[in-house]
């Protein structure tokens, strides 16, 4: 393996967060979006990462300086999205949100080709989505990209929902990461009861995926790996912010594969990364050293013993 992961993040977001420090407003400006958070954690876990994205407008100009990992960029006319959140009362109150613009046909073609080259060179790719409400690229891109990469010996990890997930499944990914809420909302499981989620895993794996990993909030993660069902037990840690735990899990899965680990070992790394992320403020954060220390404490319990 190359030890490298390519992350497809078509339109990262500019995030502005207002917090409180010693009774006064404390403003934080960051690059955000699923692919950005995943990329940071992948790098923290010791794998190389390259983020493939489109950047445009004033928001795109600022993002270029904030993303903080290796970038392959298609400069575009379309603006990247942005939001302002007020967290001074402990919640996430959205003050304003600007949606990302659609990419033009030529912008999309160039971003697709750029991603294809980087992912084939890396050997492992993560396909992430833009913000749920944004539609900078059509869903069909995920089917084409999954199919083209998987058909050329690139291991594809998808962390998507809705129509984007359905498109990626049609392309035949290697690993599917999804939350139990998304499985139910998207019609892949009749309910969030464990037996229904198990059936949903089997249905999703019929696309040819070697693993389907279902995060279940505070409950043990469910995983179907090469036909074997597991519940994933992680060390109990006190949560600070549960947002981003799933993205860190996806990052660990991808980093483990890139570093030559089996899917089972990569699942343990992903579970440890997700557990560490929720102990911190900020998404896609966490020390790789701490994650690696926890890996040996993660247990994969076969379904029969669960």
PDB file of C-alpha atoms in Angstrom:
ATOM      1  CA  UNK A   1       0.000   0.000   0.000  1.00  0.00           C
ATOM      2  CA  UNK A   2       1.058   3.606  -0.600  1.00  0.00           C
ATOM      3  CA  UNK A   3       0.059   4.851   2.842  1.00  0.00           C
ATOM      4  CA  UNK A   4      -1.906   7.572   1.069  1.00  0.00           C
ATOM      5  CA  UNK A   5      -5.617   8.447   0.878  1.00  0.00           C
ATOM      6  CA  UNK A   6      -7.380  10.707  -1.615  1.00  0.00           C
ATOM      7  CA  UNK A   7     -10.484  12.444  -0.233  1.00  0.00           C
ATOM      8  CA  UNK A   8     -13.152  13.715  -2.617  1.00  0.00           C
ATOM      9  CA  UNK A   9     -14.707  16.822  -1.049  1.00  0.00           C
ATOM     10  CA  UNK A  10     -16.377  18.713  -3.903  1.00  0.00           C
ATOM     11  CA  UNK A  11     -17.165  21.889  -1.952  1.00  0.00           C
ATOM     12  CA  UNK A  12     -15.652  22.511   1.510  1.00  0.00           C
ATOM     13  CA  UNK A  13     -17.333  25.081   3.747  1.00  0.00           C
ATOM     14  CA  UNK A  14     -16.093  28.170   5.535  1.00  0.00           C
ATOM     15  CA  UNK A  15     -17.244  27.993   9.164  1.00  0.00           C
ATOM     16  CA  UNK A  16     -17.474  30.852  11.650  1.00  0.00           C
ATOM     17  CA  UNK A  17     -18.224  29.865  15.237  1.00  0.00           C
ATOM     18  CA  UNK A  18     -18.943  32.279  18.083  1.00  0.00           C
ATOM     19  CA  UNK A  19     -18.065  30.961  21.524  1.00  0.00           C
ATOM     20  CA  UNK A  20     -17.557  32.617  24.885  1.00  0.00           C
ATOM     21  CA  UNK A  21     -14.212  33.119  26.619  1.00  0.00           C
ATOM     22  CA  UNK A  22     -14.069  34.794  30.031  1.00  0.00           C
ATOM     23  CA  UNK A  23     -17.433  36.443  29.443  1.00  0.00           C
ATOM     24  CA  UNK A  24     -16.554  37.888  26.026  1.00  0.00           C
ATOM     25  CA  UNK A  25     -17.310  36.672  22.478  1.00  0.00           C
ATOM     26  CA  UNK A  26     -14.601  34.412  21.032  1.00  0.00           C
ATOM     27  CA  UNK A  27     -14.760  33.996  17.239  1.00  0.00           C
ATOM     28  CA  UNK A  28     -13.244  30.986  15.435  1.00  0.00           C
ATOM     29  CA  UNK A  29     -12.849  30.745  11.645  1.00  0.00           C
ATOM     30  CA  UNK A  30     -12.124  27.332  10.140  1.00  0.00           C
ATOM     31  CA  UNK A  31     -12.364  25.231   7.030  1.00  0.00           C
ATOM     32  CA  UNK A  32     -15.156  22.709   7.464  1.00  0.00           C
ATOM     33  CA  UNK A  33     -17.186  20.070   5.777  1.00  0.00           C
ATOM     34  CA  UNK A  34     -17.107  16.300   5.995  1.00  0.00           C
ATOM     35  CA  UNK A  35     -14.081  15.779   3.733  1.00  0.00           C
ATOM     36  CA  UNK A  36     -11.988  18.393   5.541  1.00  0.00           C
ATOM     37  CA  UNK A  37     -12.676  16.844   8.955  1.00  0.00           C
ATOM     38  CA  UNK A  38     -11.927  13.365   7.626  1.00  0.00           C
ATOM     39  CA  UNK A  39      -8.680  14.518   6.009  1.00  0.00           C
ATOM     40  CA  UNK A  40      -7.367  16.013   9.241  1.00  0.00           C
ATOM     41  CA  UNK A  41      -7.954  12.795  11.134  1.00  0.00           C
ATOM     42  CA  UNK A  42      -6.442  10.636   8.375  1.00  0.00           C
ATOM     43  CA  UNK A  43      -3.259  12.695   8.560  1.00  0.00           C
ATOM     44  CA  UNK A  44      -3.260  12.554  12.365  1.00  0.00           C
ATOM     45  CA  UNK A  45      -3.358   8.755  12.143  1.00  0.00           C
ATOM     46  CA  UNK A  46      -0.119   8.644  10.161  1.00  0.00           C
ATOM     47  CA  UNK A  47      -1.340   8.266   6.578  1.00  0.00           C
ATOM     48  CA  UNK A  48      -0.686  10.805   3.849  1.00  0.00           C
ATOM     49  CA  UNK A  49      -3.785  12.545   2.549  1.00  0.00           C
ATOM     50  CA  UNK A  50      -4.689  14.695  -0.426  1.00  0.00           C
ATOM     51  CA  UNK A  51      -7.960  16.610  -0.503  1.00  0.00           C
ATOM     52  CA  UNK A  52      -9.533  17.010  -3.948  1.00  0.00           C
ATOM     53  CA  UNK A  53     -11.879  19.999  -4.022  1.00  0.00           C
ATOM     54  CA  UNK A  54     -13.297  22.928  -5.954  1.00  0.00           C
ATOM     55  CA  UNK A  55     -12.670  26.390  -4.482  1.00  0.00           C
ATOM     56  CA  UNK A  56     -14.232  29.612  -5.674  1.00  0.00           C
ATOM     57  CA  UNK A  57     -15.418  33.062  -4.652  1.00  0.00           C
ATOM     58  CA  UNK A  58     -14.283  34.940  -1.547  1.00  0.00           C
ATOM     59  CA  UNK A  59     -15.079  31.929   0.621  1.00  0.00           C
ATOM     60  CA  UNK A  60     -12.913  29.723  -1.573  1.00  0.00           C
ATOM     61  CA  UNK A  61     -10.003  32.164  -1.356  1.00  0.00           C
ATOM     62  CA  UNK A  62     -10.107  32.044   2.432  1.00  0.00           C
ATOM     63  CA  UNK A  63     -10.535  28.264   2.540  1.00  0.00           C
ATOM     64  CA  UNK A  64      -7.338  27.696   0.580  1.00  0.00           C
ATOM     65  CA  UNK A  65      -5.376  29.091   3.547  1.00  0.00           C
ATOM     66  CA  UNK A  66      -7.335  27.243   6.244  1.00  0.00           C
ATOM     67  CA  UNK A  67      -7.712  23.637   5.085  1.00  0.00           C
ATOM     68  CA  UNK A  68      -4.290  22.628   6.367  1.00  0.00           C
ATOM     69  CA  UNK A  69      -3.673  19.417   4.392  1.00  0.00           C
ATOM     70  CA  UNK A  70      -2.309  18.756   0.902  1.00  0.00           C
ATOM     71  CA  UNK A  71      -4.731  20.152  -1.681  1.00  0.00           C
ATOM     72  CA  UNK A  72      -5.471  19.459  -5.308  1.00  0.00           C
ATOM     73  CA  UNK A  73      -7.788  22.254  -6.356  1.00  0.00           C
ATOM     74  CA  UNK A  74      -9.912  23.120  -9.355  1.00  0.00           C
ATOM     75  CA  UNK A  75     -10.348  26.884  -9.259  1.00  0.00           C
ATOM     76  CA  UNK A  76     -13.982  27.633 -10.089  1.00  0.00           C
ATOM     77  CA  UNK A  77     -16.406  30.527 -10.433  1.00  0.00           C
ATOM     78  CA  UNK A  78     -18.856  28.790  -8.089  1.00  0.00           C
ATOM     79  CA  UNK A  79     -18.689  30.030  -4.508  1.00  0.00           C
ATOM     80  CA  UNK A  80     -18.065  27.669  -1.606  1.00  0.00           C
ATOM     81  CA  UNK A  81     -20.706  27.671   1.083  1.00  0.00           C
ATOM     82  CA  UNK A  82     -20.348  29.133   4.575  1.00  0.00           C
ATOM     83  CA  UNK A  83     -22.163  29.326   7.897  1.00  0.00           C
ATOM     84  CA  UNK A  84     -22.053  31.233  11.175  1.00  0.00           C
ATOM     85  CA  UNK A  85     -22.926  29.320  14.365  1.00  0.00           C
ATOM     86  CA  UNK A  86     -23.411  30.829  17.819  1.00  0.00           C
ATOM     87  CA  UNK A  87     -22.397  28.356  20.534  1.00  0.00           C
ATOM     88  CA  UNK A  88     -22.335  30.705  23.502  1.00  0.00           C
ATOM     89  CA  UNK A  89     -25.302  28.986  25.148  1.00  0.00           C
ATOM     90  CA  UNK A  90     -23.810  25.509  24.650  1.00  0.00           C
ATOM     91  CA  UNK A  91     -25.884  24.651  21.581  1.00  0.00           C
ATOM     92  CA  UNK A  92     -25.340  25.232  17.860  1.00  0.00           C
ATOM     93  CA  UNK A  93     -27.584  28.154  16.898  1.00  0.00           C
ATOM     94  CA  UNK A  94     -27.297  28.897  13.192  1.00  0.00           C
ATOM     95  CA  UNK A  95     -27.096  32.644  12.599  1.00  0.00           C
ATOM     96  CA  UNK A  96     -26.759  32.511   8.827  1.00  0.00           C
ATOM     97  CA  UNK A  97     -25.925  29.996   6.131  1.00  0.00           C
ATOM     98  CA  UNK A  98     -24.855  30.531   2.527  1.00  0.00           C
ATOM     99  CA  UNK A  99     -25.294  27.551   0.215  1.00  0.00           C
ATOM    100  CA  UNK A 100     -22.575  26.434  -2.184  1.00  0.00           C
ATOM    101  CA  UNK A 101     -23.062  27.234  -5.860  1.00  0.00           C
ATOM    102  CA  UNK A 102     -23.411  24.565  -8.559  1.00  0.00           C
ATOM    103  CA  UNK A 103     -20.273  23.702 -10.508  1.00  0.00           C
ATOM    104  CA  UNK A 104     -20.427  24.246 -14.252  1.00  0.00           C
ATOM    105  CA  UNK A 105     -20.064  21.284 -16.599  1.00  0.00           C
ATOM    106  CA  UNK A 106     -16.413  22.073 -17.354  1.00  0.00           C
ATOM    107  CA  UNK A 107     -15.593  22.690 -13.683  1.00  0.00           C
ATOM    108  CA  UNK A 108     -17.161  19.352 -12.768  1.00  0.00           C
ATOM    109  CA  UNK A 109     -15.316  17.461 -15.514  1.00  0.00           C
ATOM    110  CA  UNK A 110     -11.979  18.875 -14.390  1.00  0.00           C
ATOM    111  CA  UNK A 111     -12.624  18.108 -10.711  1.00  0.00           C
ATOM    112  CA  UNK A 112     -13.643  14.553 -11.622  1.00  0.00           C
ATOM    113  CA  UNK A 113     -10.464  13.942 -13.621  1.00  0.00           C
ATOM    114  CA  UNK A 114      -8.285  15.492 -10.925  1.00  0.00           C
ATOM    115  CA  UNK A 115      -9.852  13.212  -8.296  1.00  0.00           C
ATOM    116  CA  UNK A 116      -9.568  10.138 -10.493  1.00  0.00           C
ATOM    117  CA  UNK A 117      -5.824  10.614 -10.957  1.00  0.00           C
ATOM    118  CA  UNK A 118      -5.122  11.292  -7.278  1.00  0.00           C
ATOM    119  CA  UNK A 119      -7.254   8.395  -6.031  1.00  0.00           C
ATOM    120  CA  UNK A 120      -5.773   5.859  -8.450  1.00  0.00           C
ATOM    121  CA  UNK A 121      -2.285   6.932  -7.396  1.00  0.00           C
ATOM    122  CA  UNK A 122      -3.206   6.637  -3.724  1.00  0.00           C
ATOM    123  CA  UNK A 123      -5.002   3.298  -3.931  1.00  0.00           C
ATOM    124  CA  UNK A 124      -7.550   4.286  -1.250  1.00  0.00           C
ATOM    125  CA  UNK A 125     -10.249   6.923  -1.687  1.00  0.00           C
ATOM    126  CA  UNK A 126     -12.874   8.442   0.592  1.00  0.00           C
ATOM    127  CA  UNK A 127     -15.955   9.865  -1.112  1.00  0.00           C
ATOM    128  CA  UNK A 128     -17.520  12.489   1.123  1.00  0.00           C
ATOM    129  CA  UNK A 129     -20.482  14.722   0.509  1.00  0.00           C
ATOM    130  CA  UNK A 130     -20.969  18.473   0.674  1.00  0.00           C
ATOM    131  CA  UNK A 131     -23.358  19.896   3.251  1.00  0.00           C
ATOM    132  CA  UNK A 132     -26.673  18.061   3.119  1.00  0.00           C
ATOM    133  CA  UNK A 133     -28.588  21.005   1.656  1.00  0.00           C
ATOM    134  CA  UNK A 134     -25.928  21.851  -0.950  1.00  0.00           C
ATOM    135  CA  UNK A 135     -25.906  20.417  -4.471  1.00  0.00           C
ATOM    136  CA  UNK A 136     -22.634  21.569  -6.074  1.00  0.00           C
ATOM    137  CA  UNK A 137     -22.358  18.290  -8.035  1.00  0.00           C
ATOM    138  CA  UNK A 138     -25.033  15.835  -9.267  1.00  0.00           C
ATOM    139  CA  UNK A 139     -25.524  12.551  -7.390  1.00  0.00           C
ATOM    140  CA  UNK A 140     -24.494  10.601 -10.505  1.00  0.00           C
ATOM    141  CA  UNK A 141     -20.894  11.708  -9.915  1.00  0.00           C
ATOM    142  CA  UNK A 142     -20.718   9.334  -6.949  1.00  0.00           C
ATOM    143  CA  UNK A 143     -21.775   6.321  -8.988  1.00  0.00           C
ATOM    144  CA  UNK A 144     -19.305   7.077 -11.788  1.00  0.00           C
ATOM    145  CA  UNK A 145     -16.425   7.797  -9.450  1.00  0.00           C
ATOM    146  CA  UNK A 146     -17.051   4.706  -7.312  1.00  0.00           C
ATOM    147  CA  UNK A 147     -17.340   2.489 -10.380  1.00  0.00           C
ATOM    148  CA  UNK A 148     -14.254   3.908 -12.102  1.00  0.00           C
ATOM    149  CA  UNK A 149     -12.079   3.655  -8.989  1.00  0.00           C
ATOM    150  CA  UNK A 150     -13.283   0.244  -7.812  1.00  0.00           C
ATOM    151  CA  UNK A 151     -12.855  -1.125 -11.313  1.00  0.00           C
ATOM    152  CA  UNK A 152      -9.216  -0.075 -11.268  1.00  0.00           C
ATOM    153  CA  UNK A 153      -8.144  -1.630  -7.948  1.00  0.00           C
ATOM    154  CA  UNK A 154      -8.718   1.429  -5.766  1.00  0.00           C
ATOM    155  CA  UNK A 155     -10.379   0.718  -2.407  1.00  0.00           C
ATOM    156  CA  UNK A 156     -13.332   3.083  -2.073  1.00  0.00           C
ATOM    157  CA  UNK A 157     -14.753   4.111   1.306  1.00  0.00           C
ATOM    158  CA  UNK A 158     -18.077   5.971   1.090  1.00  0.00           C
ATOM    159  CA  UNK A 159     -19.638   8.035   3.879  1.00  0.00           C
ATOM    160  CA  UNK A 160     -22.816   9.392   2.325  1.00  0.00           C
ATOM    161  CA  UNK A 161     -26.585   9.405   2.677  1.00  0.00           C
ATOM    162  CA  UNK A 162     -29.715   9.769   0.595  1.00  0.00           C
ATOM    163  CA  UNK A 163     -29.410   9.868  -3.168  1.00  0.00           C
ATOM    164  CA  UNK A 164     -25.624  10.211  -2.968  1.00  0.00           C
ATOM    165  CA  UNK A 165     -25.364   6.963  -1.025  1.00  0.00           C
ATOM    166  CA  UNK A 166     -27.706   5.183  -3.434  1.00  0.00           C
ATOM    167  CA  UNK A 167     -25.562   6.335  -6.358  1.00  0.00           C
ATOM    168  CA  UNK A 168     -22.319   5.202  -4.703  1.00  0.00           C
ATOM    169  CA  UNK A 169     -23.808   1.802  -3.870  1.00  0.00           C
ATOM    170  CA  UNK A 170     -24.638   1.336  -7.546  1.00  0.00           C
ATOM    171  CA  UNK A 171     -20.930   1.822  -8.280  1.00  0.00           C
ATOM    172  CA  UNK A 172     -19.757  -0.958  -5.934  1.00  0.00           C
ATOM    173  CA  UNK A 173     -17.646   0.535  -3.086  1.00  0.00           C
ATOM    174  CA  UNK A 174     -15.296  -1.426  -0.814  1.00  0.00           C
ATOM    175  CA  UNK A 175     -16.534  -0.041   2.525  1.00  0.00           C
ATOM    176  CA  UNK A 176     -19.801   1.715   3.353  1.00  0.00           C
ATOM    177  CA  UNK A 177     -20.040   3.836   6.524  1.00  0.00           C
ATOM    178  CA  UNK A 178     -23.531   4.989   7.488  1.00  0.00           C
ATOM    179  CA  UNK A 179     -25.403   5.973  10.647  1.00  0.00           C
ATOM    180  CA  UNK A 180     -28.409   4.051  11.895  1.00  0.00           C
ATOM    181  CA  UNK A 181     -30.596   7.155  11.433  1.00  0.00           C
ATOM    182  CA  UNK A 182     -29.539   7.421   7.799  1.00  0.00           C
ATOM    183  CA  UNK A 183     -30.250   3.733   7.189  1.00  0.00           C
ATOM    184  CA  UNK A 184     -33.810   4.150   8.423  1.00  0.00           C
ATOM    185  CA  UNK A 185     -34.427   7.518   6.734  1.00  0.00           C
ATOM    186  CA  UNK A 186     -33.129   6.214   3.406  1.00  0.00           C
ATOM    187  CA  UNK A 187     -35.239   3.067   3.554  1.00  0.00           C
ATOM    188  CA  UNK A 188     -32.359   0.593   3.980  1.00  0.00           C
ATOM    189  CA  UNK A 189     -33.719  -0.604   7.337  1.00  0.00           C
ATOM    190  CA  UNK A 190     -37.297  -0.896   8.579  1.00  0.00           C
ATOM    191  CA  UNK A 191     -36.366   0.503  12.012  1.00  0.00           C
ATOM    192  CA  UNK A 192     -33.355   1.174  14.217  1.00  0.00           C
ATOM    193  CA  UNK A 193     -33.853  -2.161  15.999  1.00  0.00           C
ATOM    194  CA  UNK A 194     -30.711  -4.274  15.719  1.00  0.00           C
ATOM    195  CA  UNK A 195     -32.288  -7.113  13.680  1.00  0.00           C
ATOM    196  CA  UNK A 196     -33.605  -4.603  11.121  1.00  0.00           C
ATOM    197  CA  UNK A 197     -30.200  -2.914  10.894  1.00  0.00           C
ATOM    198  CA  UNK A 198     -28.582  -6.312  10.356  1.00  0.00           C
ATOM    199  CA  UNK A 199     -30.902  -6.982   7.431  1.00  0.00           C
ATOM    200  CA  UNK A 200     -30.103  -3.516   6.116  1.00  0.00           C
ATOM    201  CA  UNK A 201     -26.389  -4.280   6.263  1.00  0.00           C
ATOM    202  CA  UNK A 202     -26.882  -7.443   4.248  1.00  0.00           C
ATOM    203  CA  UNK A 203     -28.978  -5.595   1.678  1.00  0.00           C
ATOM    204  CA  UNK A 204     -26.372  -2.858   1.301  1.00  0.00           C
ATOM    205  CA  UNK A 205     -23.515  -5.357   1.069  1.00  0.00           C
ATOM    206  CA  UNK A 206     -25.227  -6.942  -1.943  1.00  0.00           C
ATOM    207  CA  UNK A 207     -23.652  -4.155  -4.025  1.00  0.00           C
ATOM    208  CA  UNK A 208     -20.333  -5.965  -3.572  1.00  0.00           C
ATOM    209  CA  UNK A 209     -19.058  -4.018  -0.555  1.00  0.00           C
ATOM    210  CA  UNK A 210     -16.707  -5.997   1.675  1.00  0.00           C
ATOM    211  CA  UNK A 211     -17.844  -4.087   4.763  1.00  0.00           C
ATOM    212  CA  UNK A 212     -20.870  -2.110   5.923  1.00  0.00           C
ATOM    213  CA  UNK A 213     -20.287  -0.150   9.136  1.00  0.00           C
ATOM    214  CA  UNK A 214     -23.266   1.338  10.998  1.00  0.00           C
ATOM    215  CA  UNK A 215     -22.593   3.860  13.761  1.00  0.00           C
ATOM    216  CA  UNK A 216     -25.384   3.912  16.374  1.00  0.00           C
ATOM    217  CA  UNK A 217     -24.769   7.054  18.454  1.00  0.00           C
ATOM    218  CA  UNK A 218     -24.103   5.922  22.049  1.00  0.00           C
ATOM    219  CA  UNK A 219     -24.742   2.262  21.196  1.00  0.00           C
ATOM    220  CA  UNK A 220     -22.142  -0.172  19.895  1.00  0.00           C
ATOM    221  CA  UNK A 221     -21.304   0.149  16.199  1.00  0.00           C
ATOM    222  CA  UNK A 222     -22.637  -2.644  13.999  1.00  0.00           C
ATOM    223  CA  UNK A 223     -20.395  -3.990  11.231  1.00  0.00           C
ATOM    224  CA  UNK A 224     -20.778  -6.621   8.531  1.00  0.00           C
ATOM    225  CA  UNK A 225     -17.292  -7.606   7.319  1.00  0.00           C
ATOM    226  CA  UNK A 226     -16.910 -10.238   4.596  1.00  0.00           C
ATOM    227  CA  UNK A 227     -20.166 -11.842   5.712  1.00  0.00           C
ATOM    228  CA  UNK A 228     -19.404 -11.833   9.457  1.00  0.00           C
ATOM    229  CA  UNK A 229     -21.412  -9.605  11.800  1.00  0.00           C
ATOM    230  CA  UNK A 230     -19.749  -7.756  14.682  1.00  0.00           C
ATOM    231  CA  UNK A 231     -20.671  -5.354  17.425  1.00  0.00           C
ATOM    232  CA  UNK A 232     -17.797  -2.968  18.122  1.00  0.00           C
ATOM    233  CA  UNK A 233     -17.078  -2.278  21.781  1.00  0.00           C
ATOM    234  CA  UNK A 234     -14.982   0.809  22.559  1.00  0.00           C
ATOM    235  CA  UNK A 235     -13.637   2.182  25.844  1.00  0.00           C
ATOM    236  CA  UNK A 236     -16.102   4.424  27.694  1.00  0.00           C
ATOM    237  CA  UNK A 237     -14.997   8.069  27.478  1.00  0.00           C
ATOM    238  CA  UNK A 238     -16.800  11.223  28.617  1.00  0.00           C
ATOM    239  CA  UNK A 239     -18.204  13.059  25.572  1.00  0.00           C
ATOM    240  CA  UNK A 240     -17.747  16.799  25.050  1.00  0.00           C
ATOM    241  CA  UNK A 241     -19.182  17.097  21.534  1.00  0.00           C
ATOM    242  CA  UNK A 242     -20.575  14.097  19.658  1.00  0.00           C
ATOM    243  CA  UNK A 243     -20.558  15.869  16.291  1.00  0.00           C
ATOM    244  CA  UNK A 244     -17.931  14.453  13.928  1.00  0.00           C
ATOM    245  CA  UNK A 245     -17.479  11.076  15.595  1.00  0.00           C
ATOM    246  CA  UNK A 246     -18.718   9.301  12.478  1.00  0.00           C
ATOM    247  CA  UNK A 247     -16.372  11.263  10.229  1.00  0.00           C
ATOM    248  CA  UNK A 248     -13.430  10.316  12.437  1.00  0.00           C
ATOM    249  CA  UNK A 249     -14.507   6.665  12.237  1.00  0.00           C
ATOM    250  CA  UNK A 250     -14.514   6.879   8.432  1.00  0.00           C
ATOM    251  CA  UNK A 251     -11.072   8.475   8.533  1.00  0.00           C
ATOM    252  CA  UNK A 252      -9.739   5.641  10.678  1.00  0.00           C
ATOM    253  CA  UNK A 253     -11.180   3.038   8.318  1.00  0.00           C
ATOM    254  CA  UNK A 254      -9.496   4.686   5.333  1.00  0.00           C
ATOM    255  CA  UNK A 255      -6.181   5.316   7.109  1.00  0.00           C
ATOM    256  CA  UNK A 256      -6.032   1.709   8.270  1.00  0.00           C
ATOM    257  CA  UNK A 257      -6.551   0.394   4.747  1.00  0.00           C
ATOM    258  CA  UNK A 258      -3.954   2.801   3.338  1.00  0.00           C
ATOM    259  CA  UNK A 259      -1.422   1.653   5.928  1.00  0.00           C
ATOM    260  CA  UNK A 260      -1.928  -1.968   4.907  1.00  0.00           C
ATOM    261  CA  UNK A 261      -4.291  -3.109   7.656  1.00  0.00           C
ATOM    262  CA  UNK A 262      -7.078  -5.642   7.255  1.00  0.00           C
ATOM    263  CA  UNK A 263     -10.650  -4.400   7.252  1.00  0.00           C
ATOM    264  CA  UNK A 264     -11.049  -5.717  10.809  1.00  0.00           C
ATOM    265  CA  UNK A 265      -7.958  -3.837  12.010  1.00  0.00           C
ATOM    266  CA  UNK A 266      -9.051  -0.739  10.128  1.00  0.00           C
ATOM    267  CA  UNK A 267     -12.462  -0.983  11.793  1.00  0.00           C
ATOM    268  CA  UNK A 268     -10.781  -1.001  15.214  1.00  0.00           C
ATOM    269  CA  UNK A 269      -8.739   2.058  14.277  1.00  0.00           C
ATOM    270  CA  UNK A 270     -11.877   3.817  13.064  1.00  0.00           C
ATOM    271  CA  UNK A 271     -13.775   2.977  16.241  1.00  0.00           C
ATOM    272  CA  UNK A 272     -10.923   4.311  18.394  1.00  0.00           C
ATOM    273  CA  UNK A 273     -10.728   7.516  16.320  1.00  0.00           C
ATOM    274  CA  UNK A 274     -14.466   8.090  16.688  1.00  0.00           C
ATOM    275  CA  UNK A 275     -14.274   7.543  20.435  1.00  0.00           C
ATOM    276  CA  UNK A 276     -11.454  10.074  20.842  1.00  0.00           C
ATOM    277  CA  UNK A 277     -13.124  12.707  18.647  1.00  0.00           C
ATOM    278  CA  UNK A 278     -16.165  13.028  20.922  1.00  0.00           C
ATOM    279  CA  UNK A 279     -13.946  13.949  23.880  1.00  0.00           C
ATOM    280  CA  UNK A 280     -12.847  17.163  22.127  1.00  0.00           C
ATOM    281  CA  UNK A 281     -14.259  20.451  20.867  1.00  0.00           C
ATOM    282  CA  UNK A 282     -13.861  20.643  17.101  1.00  0.00           C
ATOM    283  CA  UNK A 283     -14.632  18.154  14.353  1.00  0.00           C
ATOM    284  CA  UNK A 284     -12.105  15.728  12.919  1.00  0.00           C
ATOM    285  CA  UNK A 285      -9.698  16.389  15.774  1.00  0.00           C
ATOM    286  CA  UNK A 286      -7.863  14.093  18.107  1.00  0.00           C
ATOM    287  CA  UNK A 287      -4.330  12.934  18.694  1.00  0.00           C
ATOM    288  CA  UNK A 288      -3.165   9.989  16.627  1.00  0.00           C
ATOM    289  CA  UNK A 289      -1.103   8.808  19.592  1.00  0.00           C
ATOM    290  CA  UNK A 290      -4.202   8.657  21.792  1.00  0.00           C
ATOM    291  CA  UNK A 291      -6.165   6.838  19.087  1.00  0.00           C
ATOM    292  CA  UNK A 292      -3.417   4.237  18.657  1.00  0.00           C
ATOM    293  CA  UNK A 293      -3.278   3.748  22.437  1.00  0.00           C
ATOM    294  CA  UNK A 294      -7.000   2.926  22.444  1.00  0.00           C
ATOM    295  CA  UNK A 295      -6.959   0.541  19.475  1.00  0.00           C
ATOM    296  CA  UNK A 296      -5.958  -2.454  21.563  1.00  0.00           C
ATOM    297  CA  UNK A 297      -8.907  -1.741  23.855  1.00  0.00           C
ATOM    298  CA  UNK A 298     -11.441  -1.984  21.007  1.00  0.00           C
ATOM    299  CA  UNK A 299     -13.179  -5.346  20.798  1.00  0.00           C
ATOM    300  CA  UNK A 300     -14.988  -6.851  17.819  1.00  0.00           C
ATOM    301  CA  UNK A 301     -17.686  -9.124  19.233  1.00  0.00           C
ATOM    302  CA  UNK A 302     -19.096 -11.660  16.743  1.00  0.00           C
ATOM    303  CA  UNK A 303     -22.861 -11.411  16.419  1.00  0.00           C
ATOM    304  CA  UNK A 304     -23.377 -14.850  17.971  1.00  0.00           C
ATOM    305  CA  UNK A 305     -21.610 -13.669  21.149  1.00  0.00           C
ATOM    306  CA  UNK A 306     -23.108 -10.191  21.227  1.00  0.00           C
TER     307      UNK A 306
END
